[in-house]
Amino acid sequence: MEQLRPTDPARIGGHRLLGRLGAGGMGVVYLGRTDAGALAAIKVILPEYAEDGDFRARFRREVEAARRVDSPWAVPVTGAGTEGERPWLATAFVPGPALSEAVARCGPLPARSVRVLGRLLARALTAVHTAGLVHRDVKPANVLLTVEGPRLIDFGIARAADATALTATDLVVGTPGFLSPEQASGGGTAAGPASDVFSLGCLLAYAATGRPPFGSGAVEALLYRTVHDEPDLDGVDDEELRALLTSLLAKEPDARPTAAVLDAQIAEDAPSGSIDWLPGTVVSLIADRSAAMLDLPDIEPTAAGEGAAPPATAPGRRKVLLLAGAGVVVAAGAGFAVRERLADDTDGSDATSGERAWTIGVQADLSGPQKAAGQAQERGVRLAVKQFNSRKERPFTLTVKAIDDGGDTTRAKKAADQFARDRDVLAVVGPTGDATTEAVLGAYDEAMLPVITVSSLLLTYAARSRKSFFQAAPADAVLAQPIIRRLVLRPDVERLGVLLDRVGGMPAYQTGYLTNLVTGQITTGTTYPRVVPADTKDLAPVVTDMLDHASDAFFYAGDAAGAARTARALAATGFKGPRMAMHTAMGARFIEDAGQAAEGWEFTAPYADPATPAAKEFAAAHRAAYDAAPAHWAAEAYDAAGLVIEAVTALAKAPAGTPKRPTRTALVKRIAASSYKGTGRTYTFDEDHRLKGDDAYLYGVRNGRYVYLGAAPKSET
């Protein structure tokens, strides 16, 4: 995004302009924000076109037609001004990379991803065509990938299907390489809905192969090949996808399916709001690019505009809306071994000789930056195994095998390889952190070795497959919701200030971004987001700016040091409103650095306090075993070990004699189908092996120490 120029206006149609998104032959596109906080992409028509009466009339008709497009997969029109000196059109601002960038950076998409993409975009085109429009420029650059799925954008050269073209008859309209034969032949007036379907075929072929189906090079050669040559679909090995693309790329418009028929033909679909059908590398890119929604410049009046706008008027009392949560976690590991006659993991056959151990591994950071969590998790696993081994009627004996990866990704990979090669290991609890978890998923998945995580909360990981990976704690998406309900659903709060500090890395980004994004979805409140670089030491100017924009509650996403700086800056202003931070900032350093300013701050966390009544028996056993109260994450690792033990026990049951050793594959399936009641929650998993449910917990600073405040507020439904 470029900065505004001195000649640019400061406001357009109730939008404060923040910067330039781009410029074209007919106008300039700005990023703007309404007084209520909503972001919009605003196209402002150049004066020479605005003075043309015929152009203004066509623009007016096309704005009205575009307003009729109603699809979650097409960017909606949010406002327009057709009669003023500078006609303008506003659409919802969509953060995220274009499909063209995603393919260029991450490579072609898998066949299933291409089919799901095709179905969702077919729905977008169905809405466009139902509204009486033809898009005429369907291409990878005009499809944005967001955290909620793809969005078709840029109706800049769209026209009503029954209207005359805006261009001369022989002028080619659209993008060479993604044009239909009727467009490429110069018949701009003949481009109808079937033309958009052909362009969609080109787009999907590009997504599947990484190249346009009619090549590249000189425009004249591209147009000729589009009209006369067959598309290049080399590399599309999936027969179903190849047949689909061939039908979309038929030379004759009548031979192509309509967008509605295409929607019905494709079997694959994506759950509402899910992007798990995309590869993990693309999902990570979406998360990166989506940061643009928060990473906005200060709003300053330009030389050609008016002065700074006053804080937005707050909306009326908000009501909670339905929003489903997701669950994510990392693995803490414990290895248990038992001496029995065993079956071979590779094929599940009965053992013919020798004895092997039944082992559950613990991969954890026991000596690095997260050693407190890692050590707590190892203790929790060992306690679960000790209790199991104390049973008189146990079918086998377990021991724990722990490997310290020190929080280092290289050591983590070696630990995972060691566990994967060890045929005695049935499952692993761990690792402790996000980076080490991401580094080892490939090794565990290849070995089909179940790995259960409890302390890594990323929404996505680079590894594409999740066959053996289980996330047994709430995801950041879940943690964002209690933050919003705690801070926004109260009579003294209308606008939530969201301060995202890059020092907190991806966990801070995900929590801050989702808090900002979801506030408007589950409440009628607004947000004022700010993003600061990781090396920002003085947060006072940022806090002042957030207060100047009517923030009456604060959420900080970052680390303990940054949270302390924020607390001191807020205290210096005399601010007394509610304020929260994510659990990664809840450490001894926050209270030490913030001093008195820490008082009253609250935190959401994925772990319950081990001193709660529900964990009474666990806490007593922990004290007896280790002569100490359990630390945070110990109960969750204890539960993860119990989940594994229950699954192994169920699979090992035999009518008589020696228990049968379960295979790793069978254990993955059993854990996936489990419903295990732990100390603080019931563990069940969705089809992607994420924890179901939205349990989260609240903590606060009271009289200079952390106090457990209980379960976080949930959705009303």
XYZ file of C-alpha atoms in Angstrom:
717
model
C 0.000 0.000 0.000
C 1.307 3.447 -0.937
C 1.001 6.567 1.166
C -1.603 9.144 0.230
C -0.393 11.921 -2.014
C -0.948 15.618 -1.276
C -3.566 15.777 -4.036
C -5.549 12.812 -2.665
C -8.668 13.538 -0.625
C -8.729 12.762 3.094
C -12.298 11.426 3.100
C -14.639 9.878 0.542
C -18.257 9.015 1.242
C -17.881 8.680 5.008
C -14.552 6.838 4.735
C -11.294 8.127 6.168
C -8.636 7.259 3.584
C -5.551 5.413 4.843
C -3.528 4.862 1.691
C -3.486 3.889 -1.986
C -4.098 0.252 -2.905
C -3.584 0.843 -6.613
C -4.438 2.920 -9.670
C -5.805 2.088 -13.099
C -6.967 3.686 -16.295
C -10.315 4.791 -14.893
C -9.503 5.675 -11.300
C -7.622 5.173 -8.041
C -8.358 2.541 -5.405
C -7.904 3.608 -1.784
C -8.000 1.761 1.524
C -10.501 3.515 3.760
C -12.116 3.074 7.138
C -15.587 4.119 8.229
C -16.177 5.897 11.517
C -17.501 2.574 12.830
C -14.133 0.952 12.094
C -14.987 -1.104 8.986
C -12.319 -1.270 6.273
C -13.188 -0.798 2.603
C -11.519 -0.689 -0.812
C -12.796 2.468 -2.514
C -12.473 3.066 -6.252
C -12.707 6.757 -7.154
C -13.320 7.560 -10.827
C -10.957 9.995 -12.580
C -12.395 13.446 -13.439
C -12.171 12.941 -17.208
C -14.519 9.949 -16.981
C -16.746 11.575 -14.374
C -17.456 14.437 -16.819
C -18.676 12.008 -19.492
C -22.477 11.724 -19.150
C -22.652 8.370 -20.920
C -19.899 6.906 -18.741
C -21.607 8.168 -15.576
C -24.890 6.571 -16.677
C -23.219 3.237 -17.353
C -21.345 3.463 -14.066
C -24.638 4.081 -12.269
C -26.298 1.042 -13.887
C -23.362 -1.219 -13.136
C -23.154 -0.101 -9.495
C -26.813 -1.025 -9.083
C -26.209 -4.404 -10.713
C -23.146 -5.069 -8.548
C -25.209 -4.368 -5.418
C -27.378 -7.338 -6.367
C -24.451 -9.791 -6.136
C -25.090 -11.754 -2.959
C -22.488 -14.403 -2.214
C -20.079 -15.056 0.653
C -17.453 -15.842 -2.007
C -17.679 -12.467 -3.783
C -16.587 -9.199 -2.192
C -19.773 -7.192 -1.473
C -20.437 -3.581 -2.387
C -20.673 -1.547 0.827
C -21.374 1.885 -0.594
C -21.288 4.071 -3.674
C -21.675 7.648 -4.817
C -22.675 8.007 -8.455
C -23.853 11.615 -8.569
C -21.022 13.618 -7.014
C -18.077 15.313 -8.657
C -15.917 12.196 -8.088
C -18.051 9.020 -8.472
C -16.906 6.217 -6.193
C -17.610 2.607 -5.365
C -16.695 0.912 -2.059
C -16.370 -2.813 -1.430
C -15.413 -4.695 1.718
C -11.645 -4.791 2.169
C -10.332 -8.352 1.986
C -6.917 -9.048 3.576
C -4.963 -11.942 2.138
C -2.770 -12.953 -0.807
C -4.018 -13.319 -4.359
C -4.203 -16.846 -5.752
C -1.456 -15.848 -8.189
C 0.913 -15.050 -5.317
C -0.003 -18.206 -3.405
C 0.771 -20.462 -6.389
C 3.963 -18.557 -7.227
C 5.275 -18.852 -3.656
C 3.911 -22.238 -2.587
C 3.563 -24.160 -5.845
C 0.544 -25.776 -7.537
C -2.372 -26.859 -5.375
C -3.369 -30.497 -4.815
C -6.295 -31.808 -6.879
C -8.741 -31.698 -3.978
C -7.813 -28.091 -3.192
C -8.392 -27.137 -6.831
C -11.818 -28.775 -6.844
C -12.910 -27.063 -3.624
C -11.631 -23.737 -4.970
C -13.566 -24.346 -8.189
C -16.789 -25.060 -6.350
C -16.582 -21.957 -4.155
C -15.739 -19.696 -7.100
C -18.551 -21.309 -9.110
C -20.881 -20.141 -6.361
C -19.449 -16.637 -6.610
C -19.995 -16.606 -10.389
C -23.515 -17.988 -9.977
C -24.325 -14.976 -7.810
C -22.692 -12.636 -10.338
C -24.629 -14.128 -13.243
C -27.892 -14.219 -11.260
C -27.436 -10.486 -10.697
C -27.302 -10.008 -14.474
C -23.568 -9.335 -14.578
C -20.612 -10.802 -16.461
C -17.327 -10.406 -14.607
C -15.103 -10.549 -17.737
C -11.795 -10.670 -15.816
C -11.724 -13.903 -13.821
C -8.029 -14.563 -13.186
C -5.731 -15.610 -10.300
C -4.933 -12.011 -9.391
C -8.656 -11.341 -8.875
C -9.145 -14.124 -6.359
C -7.998 -13.331 -2.840
C -7.423 -16.099 -0.291
C -8.587 -15.179 3.201
C -8.928 -16.894 6.564
C -12.563 -17.518 5.631
C -12.007 -18.821 2.100
C -11.571 -17.344 -1.408
C -13.117 -14.060 -2.526
C -13.726 -12.959 -6.115
C -12.850 -9.283 -6.487
C -12.532 -6.458 -9.022
C -15.685 -5.869 -11.017
C -13.955 -2.924 -12.669
C -14.705 -4.102 -16.216
C -17.802 -6.128 -15.375
C -20.972 -5.181 -17.203
C -24.604 -6.142 -17.248
C -25.161 -9.174 -19.459
C -27.789 -7.366 -21.507
C -25.921 -4.051 -21.736
C -23.668 -2.727 -24.470
C -19.949 -2.944 -23.855
C -18.043 -0.035 -22.392
C -15.405 -0.489 -25.058
C -15.166 -0.534 -28.781
C -16.387 -3.736 -30.429
C -12.958 -4.915 -31.566
C -11.151 -4.147 -28.302
C -10.091 -7.169 -26.274
C -11.324 -6.763 -22.685
C -9.755 -8.863 -19.926
C -6.378 -10.473 -19.277
C -4.683 -12.482 -22.063
C -4.052 -16.035 -20.905
C -7.325 -16.128 -18.967
C -9.714 -15.009 -21.709
C -12.382 -17.078 -23.406
C -12.117 -17.685 -27.169
C -15.010 -15.275 -27.730
C -13.120 -12.582 -25.812
C -9.780 -13.397 -27.436
C -11.278 -13.089 -30.920
C -12.174 -9.475 -30.203
C -15.871 -10.064 -29.676
C -16.210 -8.093 -26.479
C -19.963 -7.754 -26.947
C -20.361 -11.541 -27.129
C -18.769 -12.277 -23.756
C -21.508 -13.771 -21.591
C -21.662 -15.941 -18.465
C -20.077 -18.850 -20.376
C -17.036 -16.644 -20.924
C -16.548 -16.337 -17.163
C -16.781 -20.140 -16.874
C -13.988 -20.561 -19.457
C -11.845 -18.050 -17.558
C -12.521 -19.997 -14.370
C -11.218 -23.094 -16.159
C -8.014 -21.213 -17.024
C -7.696 -20.088 -13.407
C -8.146 -23.619 -12.039
C -5.675 -25.049 -14.569
C -3.177 -22.442 -13.389
C -3.836 -23.427 -9.754
C -3.266 -27.107 -10.592
C -0.128 -26.713 -12.731
C 1.389 -23.344 -11.866
C 1.077 -22.046 -15.448
C -1.688 -20.667 -17.697
C -3.195 -23.372 -19.956
C -2.409 -21.436 -23.142
C 1.129 -20.473 -22.226
C 2.661 -17.017 -22.007
C 4.516 -14.590 -24.243
C 3.334 -12.165 -26.910
C -0.304 -11.148 -26.569
C -1.103 -11.982 -30.199
C 0.270 -15.525 -29.784
C -1.667 -15.989 -26.549
C -4.921 -14.919 -28.181
C -4.320 -17.189 -31.173
C -3.637 -20.238 -28.977
C -6.724 -19.510 -26.887
C -8.943 -19.550 -29.983
C -7.307 -22.434 -31.895
C -5.190 -24.685 -29.631
C -6.084 -27.220 -26.970
C -5.156 -26.287 -23.392
C -1.938 -27.578 -21.862
C -3.018 -29.753 -18.920
C 0.223 -31.702 -18.512
C 0.788 -32.416 -14.839
C -2.910 -32.799 -14.040
C -2.811 -36.499 -13.192
C -6.115 -36.633 -11.339
C -8.582 -37.935 -13.936
C -11.633 -36.338 -12.350
C -9.986 -32.919 -12.233
C -8.658 -33.249 -15.784
C -12.156 -34.069 -17.090
C -13.587 -31.107 -15.194
C -11.015 -28.685 -16.643
C -11.568 -30.034 -20.159
C -15.301 -29.320 -19.916
C -14.712 -25.775 -18.646
C -12.228 -25.056 -21.445
C -14.478 -26.148 -24.320
C -14.127 -23.771 -27.290
C -17.889 -23.438 -27.815
C -19.745 -21.550 -25.053
C -22.752 -23.889 -25.190
C -20.520 -26.903 -24.473
C -19.405 -25.505 -21.102
C -21.357 -26.108 -17.886
C -22.945 -23.097 -16.258
C -21.516 -21.904 -12.958
C -24.537 -23.344 -11.131
C -24.147 -26.730 -12.832
C -20.421 -26.712 -12.013
C -21.251 -26.119 -8.348
C -23.481 -29.201 -8.370
C -20.954 -31.335 -10.282
C -18.091 -30.945 -7.806
C -18.455 -33.244 -4.812
C -15.836 -31.655 -2.544
C -16.860 -28.814 -0.296
C -15.391 -26.778 2.545
C -17.026 -26.301 5.952
C -18.161 -22.723 6.507
C -15.213 -20.547 7.464
C -12.646 -23.326 6.970
C -9.481 -23.199 4.843
C -8.154 -26.600 5.875
C -8.675 -27.755 2.289
C -5.633 -25.655 1.341
C -2.040 -26.839 1.900
C -0.430 -25.735 5.145
C 2.105 -23.539 3.340
C -0.710 -21.577 1.702
C -2.570 -21.251 5.001
C 0.589 -19.819 6.576
C 0.899 -17.337 3.722
C -2.719 -16.291 4.234
C -1.990 -15.671 7.900
C 1.028 -13.539 6.956
C -0.725 -11.447 4.356
C -3.822 -11.030 6.494
C -1.715 -9.019 8.926
C -2.257 -6.091 6.560
C -5.705 -5.744 8.057
C -4.124 -4.746 11.346
C -0.881 -3.205 10.141
C -2.386 0.163 9.267
C -0.658 3.572 9.231
C -1.608 6.392 11.530
C -4.532 8.367 10.156
C -3.329 11.841 9.311
C -5.166 14.443 7.220
C -3.634 15.111 3.819
C -2.859 18.521 2.458
C -5.948 18.384 0.268
C -8.309 17.128 2.995
C -9.843 18.149 6.239
C -8.498 17.805 9.766
C -8.540 14.726 11.913
C -11.933 13.199 12.474
C -13.316 12.874 16.001
C -13.599 9.418 17.558
C -16.385 7.357 16.073
C -19.772 7.361 17.709
C -20.223 4.076 19.478
C -22.917 1.707 18.229
C -25.873 0.642 20.331
C -25.771 -2.149 22.879
C -24.392 -5.251 21.260
C -25.866 -8.721 21.171
C -23.940 -11.958 21.080
C -24.121 -13.905 17.833
C -23.338 -17.532 17.174
C -19.731 -18.373 16.316
C -18.251 -21.846 16.417
C -14.845 -22.338 18.028
C -11.967 -24.555 17.005
C -9.356 -26.329 19.041
C -5.590 -26.624 18.652
C -2.616 -27.701 20.821
C 0.882 -29.171 20.929
C 2.327 -32.367 22.138
C 3.957 -33.134 25.444
C 5.442 -36.592 25.494
C 5.813 -39.503 27.816
C 7.261 -42.867 26.954
C 6.046 -45.990 28.702
C 7.451 -49.433 28.160
C 6.116 -52.852 29.079
C 7.675 -56.281 28.687
C 5.232 -58.539 26.851
C 5.049 -60.752 23.791
C 4.143 -58.274 21.059
C 2.820 -58.013 17.541
C 4.758 -56.279 14.771
C 3.698 -52.643 14.343
C 4.209 -52.754 10.635
C 1.489 -55.246 9.849
C -0.301 -56.068 13.090
C 0.578 -59.765 12.937
C 1.177 -61.829 16.074
C 4.701 -61.851 17.420
C 6.634 -64.998 16.788
C 9.649 -64.466 18.996
C 11.152 -62.131 21.559
C 9.659 -59.570 23.900
C 9.248 -55.861 23.269
C 8.397 -52.842 25.374
C 5.154 -50.905 25.077
C 6.351 -47.311 25.110
C 4.773 -43.879 25.196
C 7.300 -41.131 24.499
C 7.585 -37.622 25.883
C 9.279 -35.065 23.648
C 9.642 -31.826 25.592
C 11.743 -28.749 26.210
C 13.299 -29.738 29.531
C 16.262 -27.346 29.515
C 15.449 -24.446 27.174
C 13.218 -21.358 27.167
C 10.019 -23.334 27.858
C 11.521 -25.760 30.359
C 8.955 -24.919 33.061
C 6.121 -26.074 30.796
C 8.113 -29.041 29.486
C 9.059 -30.261 32.934
C 5.469 -29.882 34.137
C 4.257 -31.945 31.203
C 6.820 -34.694 31.794
C 5.715 -34.925 35.426
C 2.071 -35.134 34.372
C 2.775 -38.001 31.984
C 4.926 -39.916 34.463
C 2.223 -39.573 37.117
C -0.421 -41.006 34.773
C 1.836 -43.967 33.998
C 2.683 -44.527 37.672
C -1.017 -44.652 38.545
C -1.717 -47.080 35.701
C 1.107 -49.372 36.744
C -0.223 -49.439 40.314
C -3.425 -51.170 39.199
C -3.601 -54.779 40.272
C -5.555 -55.859 37.203
C -3.512 -53.948 34.644
C -3.064 -55.910 31.371
C 0.507 -54.690 30.879
C 3.124 -52.382 32.409
C 4.147 -48.981 31.078
C 7.289 -46.896 31.473
C 8.052 -43.358 30.320
C 10.765 -42.516 27.820
C 11.469 -38.763 27.670
C 13.748 -36.906 25.258
C 14.792 -33.295 25.882
C 14.837 -31.238 22.657
C 15.752 -28.012 24.497
C 13.245 -26.101 22.371
C 15.660 -26.363 19.428
C 14.250 -27.438 16.051
C 17.355 -29.420 15.058
C 17.310 -31.377 18.297
C 13.548 -31.753 17.959
C 13.916 -33.439 14.557
C 16.499 -35.851 15.947
C 14.208 -36.671 18.866
C 11.279 -37.309 16.532
C 13.405 -39.531 14.290
C 14.541 -41.509 17.319
C 10.988 -42.045 18.511
C 9.763 -42.873 14.995
C 12.449 -45.581 14.533
C 11.848 -47.086 17.957
C 9.288 -49.837 17.328
C 8.509 -49.965 21.047
C 7.048 -46.442 21.016
C 3.267 -46.445 20.532
C 2.588 -42.711 20.958
C 4.276 -39.444 21.902
C 3.076 -36.533 24.038
C 4.791 -33.336 22.903
C 6.616 -31.225 21.808
C 6.342 -28.159 24.047
C 6.555 -25.251 21.572
C 5.195 -24.186 18.199
C 8.500 -24.210 16.290
C 9.531 -27.662 17.488
C 6.062 -29.031 16.789
C 6.142 -27.736 13.230
C 9.625 -29.198 12.728
C 8.666 -32.768 13.658
C 5.190 -33.365 12.259
C 6.519 -34.795 8.999
C 8.604 -37.433 10.757
C 5.754 -38.528 13.021
C 3.267 -38.545 10.180
C 5.499 -40.668 7.960
C 5.868 -43.207 10.772
C 2.112 -42.989 11.535
C 3.149 -42.441 15.158
C 0.422 -40.701 17.191
C 1.633 -37.394 18.647
C -0.605 -35.511 21.087
C 0.110 -31.852 21.748
C -1.068 -29.767 24.699
C 0.865 -26.482 24.667
C 1.314 -25.412 21.029
C -1.666 -23.350 19.879
C -1.004 -22.400 16.263
C -4.002 -22.686 13.980
C -1.962 -24.225 11.194
C 1.435 -25.801 10.607
C 3.513 -26.083 7.462
C 3.141 -29.866 7.345
C 0.324 -30.631 4.920
C -0.807 -33.901 6.468
C -2.368 -34.322 9.901
C -2.848 -38.086 9.849
C -1.210 -38.832 13.209
C -1.179 -35.366 14.811
C -3.692 -34.530 17.575
C -4.134 -31.066 19.057
C -5.490 -31.507 22.571
C -5.911 -27.878 23.664
C -7.967 -24.916 22.420
C -6.728 -22.966 19.422
C -6.153 -19.228 19.296
C -9.540 -18.944 17.566
C -11.129 -20.264 20.748
C -9.036 -18.054 23.025
C -10.012 -14.946 21.062
C -13.701 -15.374 21.816
C -13.568 -15.189 25.632
C -11.343 -12.137 25.284
C -14.059 -10.422 23.284
C -16.874 -11.534 25.566
C -14.966 -10.509 28.674
C -13.970 -7.090 27.334
C -16.713 -5.995 24.947
C -19.943 -7.415 26.365
C -20.188 -4.960 29.235
C -22.004 -1.637 29.664
C -18.886 0.523 29.900
C -17.216 -0.665 26.673
C -18.055 0.234 23.089
C -14.694 0.024 21.310
C -11.892 -2.479 21.915
C -8.324 -1.364 21.295
C -6.254 -4.268 19.935
C -2.488 -3.823 20.260
C -0.569 -6.477 18.310
C 3.124 -6.519 19.179
C 5.223 -8.386 16.593
C 7.612 -9.465 19.355
C 5.055 -12.128 20.227
C 5.500 -13.909 16.877
C 2.790 -15.999 15.253
C 0.865 -16.756 18.500
C 0.464 -13.023 19.127
C -0.454 -12.406 15.504
C -3.122 -15.108 15.446
C -4.703 -14.104 18.735
C -4.601 -10.365 17.974
C -5.780 -10.760 14.410
C -8.660 -13.045 15.330
C -9.715 -10.837 18.239
C -9.887 -7.893 15.858
C -11.644 -9.898 13.141
C -14.179 -11.756 15.283
C -15.302 -8.829 17.468
C -17.628 -7.623 14.738
C -18.895 -11.160 14.105
C -19.995 -12.108 17.618
C -20.865 -8.631 18.891
C -21.938 -5.283 17.505
C -18.896 -3.636 19.042
C -16.006 -2.098 17.098
C -12.231 -2.289 17.319
C -9.295 0.040 16.864
C -6.255 -2.100 15.928
C -2.607 -1.098 16.040
C 0.438 -3.173 15.087
C 3.924 -2.305 16.342
C 7.314 -3.685 15.225
C 9.051 -6.217 17.453
C 11.709 -3.720 18.545
C 9.273 -1.042 19.765
C 10.305 0.016 23.261
C 8.169 3.118 23.792
C 4.488 2.192 23.579
C 3.192 5.415 25.148
C 2.460 7.145 21.779
C 0.602 4.051 20.550
C -1.479 3.854 23.730
C -2.272 7.572 23.469
C -3.399 7.138 19.872
C -5.654 4.236 20.865
C -7.238 6.313 23.624
C -7.692 9.220 21.198
C -9.698 6.844 18.996
C -12.184 6.045 21.743
C -10.734 2.721 22.897
C -12.385 2.051 26.243
C -10.980 -1.475 26.681
C -7.560 -2.879 25.759
C -6.210 -6.204 24.581
C -2.452 -6.725 24.210
C -1.067 -9.573 22.081
C 2.662 -10.032 22.655
C 5.160 -11.046 25.332
C 5.473 -10.303 29.045
C 7.916 -7.396 28.585
C 5.675 -5.683 26.037
C 2.619 -6.264 28.216
C 4.425 -4.578 31.103
C 5.306 -1.563 28.925
C 1.683 -1.339 27.813
C 0.476 -1.554 31.409
C 2.799 1.252 32.507
C 1.803 3.441 29.554
C -1.899 2.928 30.286
C -1.438 3.593 33.993
C 0.322 6.878 33.205
C -2.809 8.092 31.410
C -5.038 7.259 34.346
C -6.957 4.688 32.288
C -9.172 2.539 34.529
C -11.008 0.446 31.941
C -10.743 -3.316 31.459
C -7.514 -4.659 29.978
C -6.326 -8.121 29.052
C -3.361 -9.928 27.510
C -2.779 -13.402 26.128
C -1.459 -16.169 28.378
C 2.060 -15.992 26.860
C 2.499 -12.676 28.701
C 1.386 -14.143 32.034
C 4.697 -14.699 33.757
C 6.666 -13.428 36.712
C 8.328 -10.811 34.503
C 5.046 -9.036 33.785
C 4.341 -8.378 37.455
C 7.975 -7.511 38.181
C 8.328 -5.049 35.270
C 4.839 -3.507 35.472
C 4.791 -3.111 39.245
C 1.598 -1.475 40.482
C 0.462 -1.003 36.874
C -0.064 -4.781 36.625
C -2.938 -4.629 39.079
C -6.286 -5.452 37.485
C -4.929 -6.975 34.268
C -6.510 -10.241 33.165
C -5.453 -13.127 30.908
C -7.084 -15.951 28.979
C -5.388 -19.338 28.956
C -6.008 -22.827 27.556
C -5.187 -24.465 30.907
C -7.243 -24.582 34.080
C -5.722 -24.013 37.481
C -4.626 -27.381 38.951
C -6.086 -26.301 42.304
C -9.686 -26.382 41.021
C -12.088 -28.925 42.583
C -12.190 -30.884 39.306
C -8.443 -31.525 39.577
C -8.416 -32.242 43.307
C -7.420 -35.904 43.031
C -4.774 -35.165 40.413
C -3.296 -32.351 42.510
C -3.131 -34.568 45.607
C -1.411 -37.347 43.677
C 1.056 -34.855 42.202
C 1.977 -33.555 45.664
C 2.450 -37.075 46.926
C 4.677 -38.012 43.991
C 6.761 -34.838 43.662
C 6.282 -33.030 46.985
C 5.047 -29.992 45.064
C 1.824 -28.561 43.678
C 1.356 -29.161 39.959
C 2.404 -26.342 37.617
C 0.405 -25.174 34.619
C 0.307 -27.715 31.755
C 0.897 -30.686 34.096
C -2.802 -31.618 34.216
C -3.155 -31.367 30.445
C -0.190 -33.699 29.873
C -1.589 -36.044 32.529
C -4.850 -36.123 30.562
C -3.037 -36.694 27.254
C -1.246 -39.689 28.749
C -4.535 -40.983 30.152
C -6.106 -40.667 26.700
C -3.318 -42.761 25.188
C -3.445 -45.342 27.986
C -7.195 -45.799 27.600
C -6.854 -46.241 23.819
C -3.984 -48.735 24.146
C -5.872 -50.698 26.812
C -9.003 -50.938 24.670
C -7.059 -52.173 21.653
C -4.927 -54.618 23.651
C -7.850 -56.554 25.095
C -7.755 -60.233 24.214
C -10.221 -63.019 25.097
C -7.519 -64.763 27.086
C -3.784 -64.810 27.518
C -1.273 -62.174 26.477
C -2.630 -58.753 25.472
C -2.286 -58.001 21.781
C -0.018 -55.085 20.953
C -1.921 -52.431 18.930
C -0.423 -51.051 15.759
C 0.299 -47.346 15.499
C -2.294 -47.013 12.750
C -4.955 -48.654 14.889
C -4.019 -46.390 17.792
C -4.402 -43.270 15.629
C -7.903 -44.397 14.661
C -8.815 -45.220 18.243
C -7.648 -41.862 19.611
C -9.497 -40.063 16.810
C -12.734 -41.783 17.868
C -12.159 -41.324 21.624
C -14.227 -39.414 24.119
C -11.987 -39.224 27.166
C -12.977 -37.387 30.344
C -9.921 -35.675 31.793
C -9.313 -33.505 34.834
C -10.666 -30.335 33.267
C -12.388 -31.231 30.003
C -13.612 -34.066 27.818
C -11.248 -34.855 24.934
C -12.938 -35.506 21.598
C -11.515 -34.586 18.201
C -12.912 -33.405 14.892
C -12.012 -34.884 11.510
C -8.776 -32.862 11.451
C -7.799 -34.159 14.913
C -8.430 -30.809 16.573
C -9.961 -30.690 20.028
C -13.702 -30.070 19.999
C -15.150 -27.512 22.399
C -14.264 -23.991 23.458
C -13.072 -24.365 27.052
C -10.790 -21.536 28.127
C -9.917 -20.041 31.513
C -9.393 -16.630 33.089
C -6.634 -15.361 35.366
C -6.052 -11.926 36.865
C -3.525 -9.916 38.838
C -4.908 -9.203 42.288
C -2.784 -7.723 45.096
C 0.408 -8.335 43.155
C -0.109 -12.023 42.315
C -1.919 -14.163 39.768
C -5.353 -15.413 40.781
C -7.510 -17.989 38.977
C -10.833 -16.362 38.036
C -12.603 -19.417 36.669
C -13.871 -20.600 33.307
C -13.976 -18.031 30.513
C -17.396 -16.955 29.179
C -18.743 -19.111 26.360
C -21.147 -18.648 23.490
C -24.809 -18.620 24.500
C -25.476 -21.440 22.030
